PDB file of C-alpha atoms and ligand atoms in Angstrom:
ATOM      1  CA  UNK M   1     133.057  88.932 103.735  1.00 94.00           C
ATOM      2  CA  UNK M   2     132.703  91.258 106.842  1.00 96.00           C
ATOM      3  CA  UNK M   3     135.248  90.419 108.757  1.00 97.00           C
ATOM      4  CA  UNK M   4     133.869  91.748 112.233  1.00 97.00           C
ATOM      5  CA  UNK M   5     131.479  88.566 111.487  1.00 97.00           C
ATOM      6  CA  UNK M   6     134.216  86.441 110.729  1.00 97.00           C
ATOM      7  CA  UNK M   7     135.659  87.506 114.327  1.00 97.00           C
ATOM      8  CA  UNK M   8     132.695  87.133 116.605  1.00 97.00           C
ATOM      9  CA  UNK M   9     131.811  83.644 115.190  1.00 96.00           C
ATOM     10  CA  UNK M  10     135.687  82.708 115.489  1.00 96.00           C
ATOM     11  CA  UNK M  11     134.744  83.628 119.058  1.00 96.00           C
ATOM     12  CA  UNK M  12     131.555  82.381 119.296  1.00 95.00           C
ATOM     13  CA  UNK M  13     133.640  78.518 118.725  1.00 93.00           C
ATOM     14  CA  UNK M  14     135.923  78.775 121.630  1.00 93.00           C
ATOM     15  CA  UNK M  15     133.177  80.492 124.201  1.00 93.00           C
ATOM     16  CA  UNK M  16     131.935  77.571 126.385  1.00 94.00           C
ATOM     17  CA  UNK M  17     135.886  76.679 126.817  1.00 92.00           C
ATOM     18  CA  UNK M  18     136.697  80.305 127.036  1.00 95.00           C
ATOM     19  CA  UNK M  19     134.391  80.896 129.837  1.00 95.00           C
ATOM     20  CA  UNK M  20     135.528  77.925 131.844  1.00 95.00           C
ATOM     21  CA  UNK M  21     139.255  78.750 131.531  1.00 95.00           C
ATOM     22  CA  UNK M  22     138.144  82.703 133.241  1.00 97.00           C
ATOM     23  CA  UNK M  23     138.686  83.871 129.918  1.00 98.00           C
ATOM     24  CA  UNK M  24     137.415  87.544 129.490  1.00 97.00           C
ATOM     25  CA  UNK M  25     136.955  88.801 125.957  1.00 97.00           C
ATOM     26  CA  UNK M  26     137.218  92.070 125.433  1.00 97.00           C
ATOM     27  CA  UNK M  27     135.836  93.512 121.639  1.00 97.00           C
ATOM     28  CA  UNK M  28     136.448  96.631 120.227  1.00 98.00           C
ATOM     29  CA  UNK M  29     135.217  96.430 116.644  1.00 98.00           C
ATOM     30  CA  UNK M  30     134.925  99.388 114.334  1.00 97.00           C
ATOM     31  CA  UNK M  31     131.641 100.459 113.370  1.00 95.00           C
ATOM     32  CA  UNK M  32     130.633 100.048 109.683  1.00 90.00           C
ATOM     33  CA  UNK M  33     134.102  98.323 109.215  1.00 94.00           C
ATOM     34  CA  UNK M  34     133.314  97.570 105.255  1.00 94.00           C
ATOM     35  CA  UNK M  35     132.721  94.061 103.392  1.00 95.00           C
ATOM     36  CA  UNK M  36     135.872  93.010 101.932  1.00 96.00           C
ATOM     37  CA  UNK M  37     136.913  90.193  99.121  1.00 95.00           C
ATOM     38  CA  UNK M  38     138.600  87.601 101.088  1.00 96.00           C
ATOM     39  CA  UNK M  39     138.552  84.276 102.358  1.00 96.00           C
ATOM     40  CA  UNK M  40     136.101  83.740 105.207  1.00 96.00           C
ATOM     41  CA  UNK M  41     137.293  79.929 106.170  1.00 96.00           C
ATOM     42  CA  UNK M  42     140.959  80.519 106.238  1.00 97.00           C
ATOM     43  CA  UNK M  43     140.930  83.678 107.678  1.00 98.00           C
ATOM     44  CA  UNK M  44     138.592  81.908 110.284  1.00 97.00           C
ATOM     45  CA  UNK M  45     141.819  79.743 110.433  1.00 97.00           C
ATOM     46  CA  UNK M  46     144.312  82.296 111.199  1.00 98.00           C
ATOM     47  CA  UNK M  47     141.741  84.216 113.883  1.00 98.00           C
ATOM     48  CA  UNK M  48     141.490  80.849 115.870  1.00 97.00           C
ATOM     49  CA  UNK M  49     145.043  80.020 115.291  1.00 97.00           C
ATOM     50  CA  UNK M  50     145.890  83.191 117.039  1.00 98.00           C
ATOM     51  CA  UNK M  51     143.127  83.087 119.742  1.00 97.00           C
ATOM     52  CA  UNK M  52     144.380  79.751 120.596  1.00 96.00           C
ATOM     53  CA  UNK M  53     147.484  80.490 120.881  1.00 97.00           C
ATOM     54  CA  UNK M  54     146.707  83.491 123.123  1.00 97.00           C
ATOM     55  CA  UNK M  55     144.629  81.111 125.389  1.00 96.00           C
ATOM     56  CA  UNK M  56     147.429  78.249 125.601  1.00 96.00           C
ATOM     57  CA  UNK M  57     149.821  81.724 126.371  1.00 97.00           C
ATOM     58  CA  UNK M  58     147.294  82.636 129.267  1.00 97.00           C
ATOM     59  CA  UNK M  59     146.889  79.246 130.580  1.00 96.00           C
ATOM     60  CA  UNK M  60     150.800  78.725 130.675  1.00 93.00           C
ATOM     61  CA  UNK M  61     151.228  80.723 133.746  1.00 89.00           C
ATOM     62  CA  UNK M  62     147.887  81.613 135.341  1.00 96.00           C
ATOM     63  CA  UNK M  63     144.204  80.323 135.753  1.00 96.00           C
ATOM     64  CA  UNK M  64     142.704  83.707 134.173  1.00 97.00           C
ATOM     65  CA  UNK M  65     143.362  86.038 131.805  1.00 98.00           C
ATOM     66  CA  UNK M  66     141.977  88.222 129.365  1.00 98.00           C
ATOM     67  CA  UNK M  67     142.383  89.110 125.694  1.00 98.00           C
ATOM     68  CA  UNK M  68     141.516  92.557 123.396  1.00 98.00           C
ATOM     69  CA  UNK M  69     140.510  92.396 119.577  1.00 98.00           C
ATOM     70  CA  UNK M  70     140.589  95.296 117.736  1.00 98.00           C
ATOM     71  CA  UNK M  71     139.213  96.137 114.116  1.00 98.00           C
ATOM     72  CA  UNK M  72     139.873  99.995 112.530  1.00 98.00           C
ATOM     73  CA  UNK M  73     140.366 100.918 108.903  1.00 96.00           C
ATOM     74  CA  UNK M  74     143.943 102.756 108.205  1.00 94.00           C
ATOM     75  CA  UNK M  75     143.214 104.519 105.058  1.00 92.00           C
ATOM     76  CA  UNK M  76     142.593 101.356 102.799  1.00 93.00           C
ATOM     77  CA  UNK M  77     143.913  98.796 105.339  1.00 97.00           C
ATOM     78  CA  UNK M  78     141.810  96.647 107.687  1.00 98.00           C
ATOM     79  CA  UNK M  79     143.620  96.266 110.884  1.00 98.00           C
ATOM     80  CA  UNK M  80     143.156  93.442 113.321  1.00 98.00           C
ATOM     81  CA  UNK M  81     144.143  93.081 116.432  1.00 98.00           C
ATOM     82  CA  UNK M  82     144.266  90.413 118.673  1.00 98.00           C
ATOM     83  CA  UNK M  83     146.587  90.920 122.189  1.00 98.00           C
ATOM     84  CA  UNK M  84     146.259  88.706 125.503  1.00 98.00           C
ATOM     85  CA  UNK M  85     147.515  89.124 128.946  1.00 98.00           C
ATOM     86  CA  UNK M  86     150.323  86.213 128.944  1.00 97.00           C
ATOM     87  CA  UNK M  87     153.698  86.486 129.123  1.00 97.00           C
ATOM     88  CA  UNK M  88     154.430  87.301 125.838  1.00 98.00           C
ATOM     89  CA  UNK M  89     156.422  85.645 123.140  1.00 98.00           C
ATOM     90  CA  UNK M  90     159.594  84.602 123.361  1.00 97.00           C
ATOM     91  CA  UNK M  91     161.258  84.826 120.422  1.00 97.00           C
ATOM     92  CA  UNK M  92     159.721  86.879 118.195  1.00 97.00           C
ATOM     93  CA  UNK M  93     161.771  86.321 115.554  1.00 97.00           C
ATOM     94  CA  UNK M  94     161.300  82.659 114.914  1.00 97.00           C
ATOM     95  CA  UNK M  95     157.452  82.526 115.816  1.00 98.00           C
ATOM     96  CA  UNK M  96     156.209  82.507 111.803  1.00 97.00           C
ATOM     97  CA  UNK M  97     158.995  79.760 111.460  1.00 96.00           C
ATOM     98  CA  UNK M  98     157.243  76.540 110.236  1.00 94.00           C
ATOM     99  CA  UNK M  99     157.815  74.109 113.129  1.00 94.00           C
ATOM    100  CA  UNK M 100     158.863  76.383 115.845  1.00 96.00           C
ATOM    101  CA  UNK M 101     157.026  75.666 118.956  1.00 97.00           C
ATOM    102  CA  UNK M 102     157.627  76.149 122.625  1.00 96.00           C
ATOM    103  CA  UNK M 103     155.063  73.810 123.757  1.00 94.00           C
ATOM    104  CA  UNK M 104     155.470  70.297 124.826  1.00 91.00           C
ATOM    105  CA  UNK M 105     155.985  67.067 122.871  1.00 87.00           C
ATOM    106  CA  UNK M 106     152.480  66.270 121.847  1.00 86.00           C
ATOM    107  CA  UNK M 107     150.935  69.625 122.861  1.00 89.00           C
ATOM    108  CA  UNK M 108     151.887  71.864 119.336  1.00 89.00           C
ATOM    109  CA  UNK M 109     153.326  70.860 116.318  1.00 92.00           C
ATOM    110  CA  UNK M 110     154.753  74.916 115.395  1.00 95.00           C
ATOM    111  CA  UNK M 111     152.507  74.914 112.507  1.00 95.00           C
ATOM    112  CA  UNK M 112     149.847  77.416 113.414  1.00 96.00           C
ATOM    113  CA  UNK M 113     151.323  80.591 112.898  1.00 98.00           C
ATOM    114  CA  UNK M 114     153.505  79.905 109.442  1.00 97.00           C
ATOM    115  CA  UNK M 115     149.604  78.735 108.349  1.00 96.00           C
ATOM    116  CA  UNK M 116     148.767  82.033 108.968  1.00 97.00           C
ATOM    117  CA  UNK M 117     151.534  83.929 107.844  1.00 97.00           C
ATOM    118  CA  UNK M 118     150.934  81.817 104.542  1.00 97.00           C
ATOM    119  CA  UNK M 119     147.254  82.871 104.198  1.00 97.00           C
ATOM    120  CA  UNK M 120     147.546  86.437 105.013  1.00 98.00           C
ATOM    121  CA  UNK M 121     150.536  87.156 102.706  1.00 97.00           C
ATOM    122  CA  UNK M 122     148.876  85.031  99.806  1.00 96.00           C
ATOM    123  CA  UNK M 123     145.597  87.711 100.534  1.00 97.00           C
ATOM    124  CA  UNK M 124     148.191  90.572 100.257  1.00 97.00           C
ATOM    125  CA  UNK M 125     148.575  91.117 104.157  1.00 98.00           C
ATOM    126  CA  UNK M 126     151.115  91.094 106.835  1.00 98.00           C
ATOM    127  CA  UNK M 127     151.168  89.848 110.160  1.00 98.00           C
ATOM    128  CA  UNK M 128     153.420  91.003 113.248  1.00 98.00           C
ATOM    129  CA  UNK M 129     153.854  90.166 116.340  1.00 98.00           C
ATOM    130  CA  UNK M 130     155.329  92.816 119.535  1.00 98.00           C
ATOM    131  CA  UNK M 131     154.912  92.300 123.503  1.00 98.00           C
ATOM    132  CA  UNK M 132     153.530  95.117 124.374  1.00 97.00           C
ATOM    133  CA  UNK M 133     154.637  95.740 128.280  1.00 92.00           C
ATOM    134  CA  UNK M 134     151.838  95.949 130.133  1.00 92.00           C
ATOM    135  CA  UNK M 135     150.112  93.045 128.213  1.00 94.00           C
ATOM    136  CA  UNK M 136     151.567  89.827 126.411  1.00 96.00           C
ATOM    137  CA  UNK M 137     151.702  89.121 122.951  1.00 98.00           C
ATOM    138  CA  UNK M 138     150.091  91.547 120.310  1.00 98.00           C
ATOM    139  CA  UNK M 139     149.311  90.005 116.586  1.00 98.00           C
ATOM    140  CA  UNK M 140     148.278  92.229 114.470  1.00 98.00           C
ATOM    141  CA  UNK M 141     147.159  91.410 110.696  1.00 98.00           C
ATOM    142  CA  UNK M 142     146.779  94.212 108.136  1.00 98.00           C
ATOM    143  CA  UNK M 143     144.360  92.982 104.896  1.00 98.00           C
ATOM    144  CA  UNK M 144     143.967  95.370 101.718  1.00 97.00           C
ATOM    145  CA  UNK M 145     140.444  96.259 101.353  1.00 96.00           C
ATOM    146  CA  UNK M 146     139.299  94.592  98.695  1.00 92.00           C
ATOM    147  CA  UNK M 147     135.375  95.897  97.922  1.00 85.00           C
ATOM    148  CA  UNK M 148     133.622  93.294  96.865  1.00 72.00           C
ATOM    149  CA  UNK M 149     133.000  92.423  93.255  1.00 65.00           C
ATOM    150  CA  UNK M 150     129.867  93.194  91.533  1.00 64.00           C
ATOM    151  CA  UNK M 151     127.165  90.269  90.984  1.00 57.00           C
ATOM    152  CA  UNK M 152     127.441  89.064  87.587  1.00 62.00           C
ATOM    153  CA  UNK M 153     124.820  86.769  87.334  1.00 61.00           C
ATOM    154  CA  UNK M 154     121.319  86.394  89.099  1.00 57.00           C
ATOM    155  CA  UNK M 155     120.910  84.325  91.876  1.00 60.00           C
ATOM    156  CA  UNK M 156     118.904  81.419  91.900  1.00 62.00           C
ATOM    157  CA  UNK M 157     115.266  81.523  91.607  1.00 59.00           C
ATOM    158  CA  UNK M 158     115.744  85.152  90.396  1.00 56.00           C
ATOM    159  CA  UNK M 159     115.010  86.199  86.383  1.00 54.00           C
ATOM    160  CA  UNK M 160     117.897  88.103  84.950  1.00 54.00           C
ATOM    161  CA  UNK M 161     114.937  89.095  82.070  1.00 50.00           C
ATOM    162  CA  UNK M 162     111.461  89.923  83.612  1.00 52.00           C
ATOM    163  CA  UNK M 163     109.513  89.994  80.753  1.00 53.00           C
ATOM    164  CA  UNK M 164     109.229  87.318  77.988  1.00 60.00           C
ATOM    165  CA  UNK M 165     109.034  89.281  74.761  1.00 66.00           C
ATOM    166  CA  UNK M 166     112.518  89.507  73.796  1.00 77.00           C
ATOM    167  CA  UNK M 167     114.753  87.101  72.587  1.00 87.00           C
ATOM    168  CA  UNK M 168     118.333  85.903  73.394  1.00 91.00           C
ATOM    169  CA  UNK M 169     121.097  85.779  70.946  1.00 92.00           C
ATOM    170  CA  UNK M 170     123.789  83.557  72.232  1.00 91.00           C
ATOM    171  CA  UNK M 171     126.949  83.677  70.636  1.00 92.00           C
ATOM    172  CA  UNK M 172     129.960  81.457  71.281  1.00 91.00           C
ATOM    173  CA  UNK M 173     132.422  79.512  69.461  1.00 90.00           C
ATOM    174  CA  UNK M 174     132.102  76.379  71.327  1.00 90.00           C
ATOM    175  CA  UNK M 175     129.035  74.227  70.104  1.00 90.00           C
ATOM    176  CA  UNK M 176     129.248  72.421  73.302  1.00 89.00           C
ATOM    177  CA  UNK M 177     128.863  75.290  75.119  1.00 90.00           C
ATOM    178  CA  UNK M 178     125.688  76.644  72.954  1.00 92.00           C
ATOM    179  CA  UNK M 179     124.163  73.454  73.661  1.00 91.00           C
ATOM    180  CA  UNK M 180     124.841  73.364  77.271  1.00 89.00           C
ATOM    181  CA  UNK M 181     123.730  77.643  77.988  1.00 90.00           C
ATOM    182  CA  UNK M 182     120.818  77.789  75.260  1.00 91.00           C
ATOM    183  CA  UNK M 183     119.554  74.373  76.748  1.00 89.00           C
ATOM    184  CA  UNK M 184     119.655  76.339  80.594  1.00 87.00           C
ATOM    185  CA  UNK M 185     118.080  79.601  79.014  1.00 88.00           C
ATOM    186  CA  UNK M 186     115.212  77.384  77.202  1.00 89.00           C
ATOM    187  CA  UNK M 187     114.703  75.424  80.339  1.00 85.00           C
ATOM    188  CA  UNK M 188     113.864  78.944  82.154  1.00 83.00           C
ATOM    189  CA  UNK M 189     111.385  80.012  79.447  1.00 83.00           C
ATOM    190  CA  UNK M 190     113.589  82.244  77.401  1.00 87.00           C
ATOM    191  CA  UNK M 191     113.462  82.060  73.558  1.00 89.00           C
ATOM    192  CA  UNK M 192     116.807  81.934  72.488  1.00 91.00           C
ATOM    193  CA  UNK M 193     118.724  82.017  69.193  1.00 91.00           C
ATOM    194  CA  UNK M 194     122.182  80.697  69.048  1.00 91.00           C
ATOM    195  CA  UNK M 195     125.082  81.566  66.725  1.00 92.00           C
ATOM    196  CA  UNK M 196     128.489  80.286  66.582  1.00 90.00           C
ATOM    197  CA  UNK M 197     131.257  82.335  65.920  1.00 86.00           C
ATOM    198  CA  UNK M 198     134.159  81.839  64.077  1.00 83.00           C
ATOM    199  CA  UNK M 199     137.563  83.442  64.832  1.00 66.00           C
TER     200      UNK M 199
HETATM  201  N1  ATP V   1     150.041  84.602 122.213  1.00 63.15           N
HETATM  202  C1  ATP V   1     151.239  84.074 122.391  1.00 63.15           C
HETATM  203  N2  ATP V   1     151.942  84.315 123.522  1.00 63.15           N
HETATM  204  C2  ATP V   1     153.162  83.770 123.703  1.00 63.15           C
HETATM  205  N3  ATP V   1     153.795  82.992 122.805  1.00 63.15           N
HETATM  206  C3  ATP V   1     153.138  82.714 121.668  1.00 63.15           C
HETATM  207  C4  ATP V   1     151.842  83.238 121.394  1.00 63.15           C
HETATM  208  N4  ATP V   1     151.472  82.797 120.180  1.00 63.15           N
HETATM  209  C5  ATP V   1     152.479  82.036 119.716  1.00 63.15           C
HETATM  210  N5  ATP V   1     153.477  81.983 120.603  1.00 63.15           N
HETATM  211  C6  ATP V   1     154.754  81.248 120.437  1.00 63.15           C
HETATM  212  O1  ATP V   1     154.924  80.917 119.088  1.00 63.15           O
HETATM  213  C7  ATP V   1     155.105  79.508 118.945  1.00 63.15           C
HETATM  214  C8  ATP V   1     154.604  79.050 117.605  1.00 63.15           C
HETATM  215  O2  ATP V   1     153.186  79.183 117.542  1.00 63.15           O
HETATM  216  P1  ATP V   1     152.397  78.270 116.506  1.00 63.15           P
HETATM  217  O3  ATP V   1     150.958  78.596 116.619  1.00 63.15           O
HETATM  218  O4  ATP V   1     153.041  78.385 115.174  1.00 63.15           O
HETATM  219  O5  ATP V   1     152.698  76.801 117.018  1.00 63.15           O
HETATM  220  P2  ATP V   1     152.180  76.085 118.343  1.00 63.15           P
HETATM  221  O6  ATP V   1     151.042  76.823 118.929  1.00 63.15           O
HETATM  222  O7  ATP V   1     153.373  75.857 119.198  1.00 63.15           O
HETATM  223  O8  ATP V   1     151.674  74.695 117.761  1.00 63.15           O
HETATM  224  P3  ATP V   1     150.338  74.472 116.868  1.00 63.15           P
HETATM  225  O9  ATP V   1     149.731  75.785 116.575  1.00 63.15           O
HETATM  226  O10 ATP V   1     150.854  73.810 115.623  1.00 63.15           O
HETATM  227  O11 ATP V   1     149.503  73.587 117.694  1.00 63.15           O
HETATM  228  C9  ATP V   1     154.413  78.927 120.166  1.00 63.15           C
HETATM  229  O12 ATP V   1     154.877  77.639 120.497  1.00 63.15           O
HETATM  230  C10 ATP V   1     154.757  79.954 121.235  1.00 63.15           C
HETATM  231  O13 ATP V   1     156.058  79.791 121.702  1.00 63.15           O
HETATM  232 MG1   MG V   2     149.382  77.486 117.647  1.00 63.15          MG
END
């Protein structure tokens, strides 16, 4: 996934309500910021957990407001960072805490950020939070680059063998699973010999 992506359509969710609420947005993205092997939908979670919590932060106190994200690489560490101009957190401590919550009855249930913390350590991250003075809150998550995997198999629609004049040897030890491939590699025009193996 590239993450700068990941970021601007996390954005891209909250920018109608963003824009009413005199919400400025303020990216600073790092350029050719590489494709990493992660989870786009839950780390879409944790971006819009933070962002809404930096928006409800905002809100709290003022009727505008603004917030920075940040991408850079440090060495082999991707580095995001989201700050907003609010008041900052409280206790910063207790703000990971499953079920810690400032907000009214009703409002939050404290579960946001110990989601987060829970998908960014199970990708090998961290996640901190500091007030940085002339701000509010700063979160920054750090994610191991992770380059992406090589492509195994063809995609759809695409041959994995151009021509037609070999043949395929398929060896398992599962006849089930002869059946099943050799049936798949027929279907696509391949001549294919199968051979089970014993062991
Ligand atoms: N940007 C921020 N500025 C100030 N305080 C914050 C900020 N982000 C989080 N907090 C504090 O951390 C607490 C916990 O945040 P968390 O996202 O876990 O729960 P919540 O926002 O209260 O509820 P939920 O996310 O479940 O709706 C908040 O209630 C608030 O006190
Ligand atoms: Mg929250």
């Amino acid at each position: 996934m590239q993450i700068n992506q990941t970021l601007e359509e996390t954005l891209a969710l909250r920018d109608y309500d963003l824009r009413m609420h005199n919400v400025r947005i303020h990216l600073d993205l790092a350029e050719n910021f590489p494709v990493t092997s992660a989870d786009p939908h839950q780390l879409q979670q944790v971006f819009l957990n933070i962002m809404n919590n930096a928006v409800d932060a905002i809100l709290e106190h003022s009727t505008e407001g603004d917030i920075w994200v940040r991408t850079a690489l440090n060495r082999d560490r991707l580095c995001i960072e989201i700050t907003d101009s609010g008041p900052g957190v409280k206790d910063a401590s207790r703000v990971f805490d499953p079920f810690y919550t400032t907000k009214p009855v009703g409002k939050g249930t404290g579960l946001g950020l110990s989601i987060c913390y829970g998908i960014i350590t199970e990708h090998g991250g961290t996640i901190r939070v500091r007030n940085i003075p002339s701000r509010g809150a700063s979160f920054t998550v750090e994610l191991p680059l992770q380059p992406a995997a090589p492509l195994v198999f063809s995609t759809p629609g695409q041959r994995a063998v151009s021509g037609r004049d070999g043949r395929i040897l398929l060896v398992d030890h599962d006849d089930s699973v002869l059946e099943a491939v050799g049936a798949i590699l027929r279907g696509r025009d391949h001549r294919v010999q199968t051979a089970k193996r014993h062991s």
